[in-house]
Short mmCIF file of C-alpha atoms and ligand atoms in Angstrom, two decimals:
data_model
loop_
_atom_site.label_atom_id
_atom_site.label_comp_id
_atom_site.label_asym_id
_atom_site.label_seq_id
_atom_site.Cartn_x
_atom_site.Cartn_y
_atom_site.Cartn_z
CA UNK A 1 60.05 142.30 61.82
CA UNK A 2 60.85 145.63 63.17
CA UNK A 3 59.85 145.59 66.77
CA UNK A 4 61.92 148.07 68.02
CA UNK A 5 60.55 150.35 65.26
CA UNK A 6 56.75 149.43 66.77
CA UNK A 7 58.22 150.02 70.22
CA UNK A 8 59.09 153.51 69.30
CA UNK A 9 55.76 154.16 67.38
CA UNK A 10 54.47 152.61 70.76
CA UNK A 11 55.99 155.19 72.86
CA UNK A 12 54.86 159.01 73.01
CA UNK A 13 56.65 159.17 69.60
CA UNK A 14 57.23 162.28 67.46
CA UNK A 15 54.96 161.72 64.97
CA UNK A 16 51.00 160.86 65.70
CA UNK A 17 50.19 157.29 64.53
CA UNK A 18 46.69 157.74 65.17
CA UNK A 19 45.89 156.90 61.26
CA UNK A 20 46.44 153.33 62.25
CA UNK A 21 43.85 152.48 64.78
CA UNK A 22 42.01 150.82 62.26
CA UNK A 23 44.57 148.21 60.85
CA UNK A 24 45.85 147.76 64.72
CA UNK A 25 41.96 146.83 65.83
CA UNK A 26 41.88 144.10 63.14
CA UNK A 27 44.96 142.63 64.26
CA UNK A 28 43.56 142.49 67.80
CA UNK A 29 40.19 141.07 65.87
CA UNK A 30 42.05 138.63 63.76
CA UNK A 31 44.38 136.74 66.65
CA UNK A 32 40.79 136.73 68.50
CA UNK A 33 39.26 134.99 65.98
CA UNK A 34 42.14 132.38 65.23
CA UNK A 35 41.32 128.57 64.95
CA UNK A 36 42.81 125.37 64.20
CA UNK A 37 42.49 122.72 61.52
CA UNK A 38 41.58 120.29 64.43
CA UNK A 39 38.94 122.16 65.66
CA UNK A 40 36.89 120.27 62.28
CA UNK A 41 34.85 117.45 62.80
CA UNK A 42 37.25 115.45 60.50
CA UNK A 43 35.90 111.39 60.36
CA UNK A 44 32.75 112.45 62.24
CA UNK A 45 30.85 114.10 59.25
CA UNK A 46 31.46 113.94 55.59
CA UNK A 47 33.73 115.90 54.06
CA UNK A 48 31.60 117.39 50.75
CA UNK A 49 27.90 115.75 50.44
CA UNK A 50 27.05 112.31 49.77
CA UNK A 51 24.24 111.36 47.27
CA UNK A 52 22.55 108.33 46.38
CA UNK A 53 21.76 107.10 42.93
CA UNK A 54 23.74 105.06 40.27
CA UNK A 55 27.48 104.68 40.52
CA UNK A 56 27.86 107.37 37.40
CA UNK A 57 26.09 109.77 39.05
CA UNK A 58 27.67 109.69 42.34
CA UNK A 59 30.95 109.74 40.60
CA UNK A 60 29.64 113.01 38.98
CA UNK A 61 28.48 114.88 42.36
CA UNK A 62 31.66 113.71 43.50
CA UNK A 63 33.65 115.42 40.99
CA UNK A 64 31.84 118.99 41.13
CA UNK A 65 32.81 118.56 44.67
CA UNK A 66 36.28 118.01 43.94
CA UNK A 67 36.54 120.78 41.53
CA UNK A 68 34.77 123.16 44.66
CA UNK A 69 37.12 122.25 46.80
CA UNK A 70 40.11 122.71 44.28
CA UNK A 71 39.90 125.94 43.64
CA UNK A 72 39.67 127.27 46.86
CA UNK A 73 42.60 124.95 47.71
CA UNK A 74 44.25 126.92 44.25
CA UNK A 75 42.70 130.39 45.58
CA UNK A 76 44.34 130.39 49.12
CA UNK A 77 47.77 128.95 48.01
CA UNK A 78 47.79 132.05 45.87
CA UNK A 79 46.91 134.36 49.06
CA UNK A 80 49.58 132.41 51.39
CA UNK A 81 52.08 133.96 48.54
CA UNK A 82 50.12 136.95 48.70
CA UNK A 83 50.00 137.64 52.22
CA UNK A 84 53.87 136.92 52.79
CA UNK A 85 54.53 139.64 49.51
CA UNK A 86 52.31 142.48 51.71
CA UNK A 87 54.09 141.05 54.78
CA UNK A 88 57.61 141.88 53.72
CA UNK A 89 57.18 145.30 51.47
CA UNK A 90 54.61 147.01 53.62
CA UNK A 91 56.82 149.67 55.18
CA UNK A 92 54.70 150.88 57.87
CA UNK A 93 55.12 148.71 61.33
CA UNK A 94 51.47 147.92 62.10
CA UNK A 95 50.50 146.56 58.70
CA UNK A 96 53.59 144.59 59.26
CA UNK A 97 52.25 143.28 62.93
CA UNK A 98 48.65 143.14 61.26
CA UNK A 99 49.93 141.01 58.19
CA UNK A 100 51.56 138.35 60.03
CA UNK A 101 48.11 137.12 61.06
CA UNK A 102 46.82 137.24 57.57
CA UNK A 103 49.96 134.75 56.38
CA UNK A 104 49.08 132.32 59.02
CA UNK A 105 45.51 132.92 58.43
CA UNK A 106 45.83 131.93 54.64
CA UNK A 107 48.94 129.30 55.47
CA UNK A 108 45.78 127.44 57.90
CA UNK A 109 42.97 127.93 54.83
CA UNK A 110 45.68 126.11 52.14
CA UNK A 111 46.35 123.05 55.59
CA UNK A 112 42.52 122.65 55.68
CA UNK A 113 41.93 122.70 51.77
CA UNK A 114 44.72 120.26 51.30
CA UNK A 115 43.25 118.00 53.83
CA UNK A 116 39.50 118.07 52.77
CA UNK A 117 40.57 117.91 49.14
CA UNK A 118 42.43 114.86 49.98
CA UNK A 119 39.44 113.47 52.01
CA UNK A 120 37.08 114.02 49.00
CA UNK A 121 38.69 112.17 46.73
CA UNK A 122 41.89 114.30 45.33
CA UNK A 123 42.87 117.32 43.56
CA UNK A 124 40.38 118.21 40.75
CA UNK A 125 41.12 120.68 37.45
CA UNK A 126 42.56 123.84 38.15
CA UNK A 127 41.34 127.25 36.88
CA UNK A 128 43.77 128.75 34.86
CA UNK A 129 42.35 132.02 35.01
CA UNK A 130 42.44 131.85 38.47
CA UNK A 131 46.29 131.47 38.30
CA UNK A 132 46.17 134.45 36.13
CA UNK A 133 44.03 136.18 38.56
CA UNK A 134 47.39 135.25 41.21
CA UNK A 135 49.65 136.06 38.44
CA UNK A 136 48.46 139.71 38.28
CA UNK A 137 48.12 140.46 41.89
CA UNK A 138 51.74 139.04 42.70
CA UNK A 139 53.08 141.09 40.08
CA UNK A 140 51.17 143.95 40.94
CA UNK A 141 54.00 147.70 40.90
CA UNK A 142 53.18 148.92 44.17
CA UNK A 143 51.57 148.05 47.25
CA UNK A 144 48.41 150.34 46.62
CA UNK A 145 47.40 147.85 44.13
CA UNK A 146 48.62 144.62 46.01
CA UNK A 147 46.13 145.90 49.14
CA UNK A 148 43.76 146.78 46.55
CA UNK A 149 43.80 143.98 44.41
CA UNK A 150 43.54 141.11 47.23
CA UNK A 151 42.07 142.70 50.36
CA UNK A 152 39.74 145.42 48.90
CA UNK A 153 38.44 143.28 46.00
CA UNK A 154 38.80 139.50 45.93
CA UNK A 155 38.33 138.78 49.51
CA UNK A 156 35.11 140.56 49.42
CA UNK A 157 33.97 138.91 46.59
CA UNK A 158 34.88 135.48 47.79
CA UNK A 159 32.71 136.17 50.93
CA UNK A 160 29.37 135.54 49.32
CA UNK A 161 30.42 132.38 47.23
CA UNK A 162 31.41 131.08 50.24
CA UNK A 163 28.66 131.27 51.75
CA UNK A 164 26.09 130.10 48.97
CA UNK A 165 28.82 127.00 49.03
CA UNK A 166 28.23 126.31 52.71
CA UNK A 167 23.99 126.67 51.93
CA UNK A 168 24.79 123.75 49.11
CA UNK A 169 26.74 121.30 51.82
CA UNK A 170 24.71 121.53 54.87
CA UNK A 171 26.21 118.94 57.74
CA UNK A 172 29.98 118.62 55.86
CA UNK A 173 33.37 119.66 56.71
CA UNK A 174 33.09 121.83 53.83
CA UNK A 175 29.78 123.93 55.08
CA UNK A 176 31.57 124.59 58.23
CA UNK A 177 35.45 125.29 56.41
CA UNK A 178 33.52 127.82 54.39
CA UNK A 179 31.43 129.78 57.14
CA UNK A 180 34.68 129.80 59.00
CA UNK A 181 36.55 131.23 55.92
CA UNK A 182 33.90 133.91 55.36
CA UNK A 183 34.06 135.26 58.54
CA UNK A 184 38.76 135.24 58.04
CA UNK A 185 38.00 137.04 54.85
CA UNK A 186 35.90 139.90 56.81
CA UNK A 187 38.72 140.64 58.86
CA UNK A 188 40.92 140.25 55.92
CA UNK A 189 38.48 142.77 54.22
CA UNK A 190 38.14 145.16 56.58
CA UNK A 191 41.93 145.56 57.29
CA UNK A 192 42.72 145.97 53.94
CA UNK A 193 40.01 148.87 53.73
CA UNK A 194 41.54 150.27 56.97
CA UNK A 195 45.01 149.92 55.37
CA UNK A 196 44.08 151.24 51.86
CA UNK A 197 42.42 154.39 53.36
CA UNK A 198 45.86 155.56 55.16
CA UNK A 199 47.85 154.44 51.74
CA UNK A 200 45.55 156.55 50.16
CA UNK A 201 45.81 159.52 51.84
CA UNK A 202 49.11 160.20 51.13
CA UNK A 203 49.26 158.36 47.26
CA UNK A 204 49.80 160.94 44.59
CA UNK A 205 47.49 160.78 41.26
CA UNK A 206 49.82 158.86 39.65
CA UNK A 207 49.56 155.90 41.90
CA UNK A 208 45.71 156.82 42.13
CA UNK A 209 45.43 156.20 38.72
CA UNK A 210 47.51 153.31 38.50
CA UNK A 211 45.23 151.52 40.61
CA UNK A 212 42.02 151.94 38.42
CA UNK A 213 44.17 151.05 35.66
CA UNK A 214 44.91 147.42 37.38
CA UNK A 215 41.56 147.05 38.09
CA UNK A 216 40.00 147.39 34.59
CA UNK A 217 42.96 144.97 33.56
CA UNK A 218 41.93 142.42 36.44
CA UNK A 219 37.84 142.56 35.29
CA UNK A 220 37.88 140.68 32.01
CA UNK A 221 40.05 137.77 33.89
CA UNK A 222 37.88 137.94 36.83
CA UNK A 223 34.83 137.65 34.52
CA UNK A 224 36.09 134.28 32.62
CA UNK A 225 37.07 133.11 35.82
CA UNK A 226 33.84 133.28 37.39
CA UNK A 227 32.28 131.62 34.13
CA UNK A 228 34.86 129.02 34.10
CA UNK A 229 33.70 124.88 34.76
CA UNK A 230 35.67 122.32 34.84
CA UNK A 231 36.29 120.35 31.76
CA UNK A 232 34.37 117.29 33.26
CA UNK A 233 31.21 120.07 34.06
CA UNK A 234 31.10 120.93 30.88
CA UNK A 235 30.75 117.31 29.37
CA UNK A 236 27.69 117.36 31.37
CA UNK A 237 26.20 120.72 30.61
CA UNK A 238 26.19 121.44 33.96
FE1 FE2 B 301 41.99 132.40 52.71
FE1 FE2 B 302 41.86 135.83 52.97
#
């Protein structure tokens, strides 16, 4: 990255850089908040909840766990790819400092997926609209919409089904993964607001409009996503 560039913005540069307080206090916040894959209880407490009942319908839970823990697993591969796209084309040197936390951040919520996924049994179904969902934000025109698309919009949204997932798998690896992931996805939030609001500023109408135009294109994908069960789920009626 450019760090002679940030030592210059550093320095009592020529131009005021104050506009970027906001994205440089969530890198500060994000490194704070950094943990490790080991810092799980892996072996000590379940990985997804255990039932009892017949062997069908343990195989059944078992499977709607599988399929939980699958698409995040599919969701934050997608933002690893994400997060290195915004950490190479944003021009301006603290989104560049700020982003390299958010590609380990999502790089360490794809290790822990893979590893709980793995400990629950194996990969389940995948969500193809989800892929589309990836699809669209990778191959988003400018970086407006990129920031928009994944900071400003999907990790908000994902903070509140995490946490109804962590209510549903009290004492797992899984309720704690997720509580730990909704609090990453605030900071990825917020910095993505703070970043958006500069980008803004100095966007012309064109790009302005561009940007509710992706969104209305995103909606009706992000509504059969959210509606979407896994072909075993739907066997079941559940
Ligand atoms: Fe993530
Ligand atoms: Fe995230």
């Amino acid at each position: 990255m450019a760090t002679d560039q940030l030592a210059e913005t550093a320095g009592a540069g020529a131009d005021d850089r104050s506009d970027f307080d906001g994205v440089l206090r969530f890198y500060t916040l994000a490194k704070r908040a950094e943990w490790q894959v080991r810092d799980l209880a892996w072996g000590e407490i379940p990985p997804v909840p255990q039932y009892k009942g017949s062997p069908q319908k343990l195989a059944r839970r078992n499977d709607l766990w599988r399929s939980v823990v699958t698409q995040q697993l599919q969701a934050d591969e997608i933002a690893v790819e994400m997060a290195s796209q915004l950490f190479s084309i944003a021009p301006d040197p603290e989104a560049k400092l700020y982003y390299t936390t958010l590609v380990q951040d999502e790089a360490r919520h794809t290790e822990a997926w893979l590893k709980l996924v793995a400990e629950a049994g194996g990969m389940a179904e995948r969500d193809p609209y989800l892929d589309d969902l990836g699809r669209m934000t990778l191959d988003a025109d400018t970086l407006e919409e990129k920031v928009f698309l994944m900071q400003v919009f999907y990790e908000r949204l994902i903070i509140p089904r995490f946490r109804l997932i962590a209510r549903s798998s009290r004492g797992t690896i899984l309720e704690d993964l997720c509580n730990r992931l909704a609090v990453d996805d605030g900071i990825h939030h917020g910095a993505g607001m703070a970043y958006e609001r500069v980008l803004l500023m100095h966007a012309g109408d064109r790009t302005k409009r561009k940007l509710v135009q992706a969104a209305h294109r995103m909606l009706p994908v992000f509504v059969e996503h959210s509606l979407w069960r896994p072909k075993a789920a739907r066997r079941w009626g559940t």
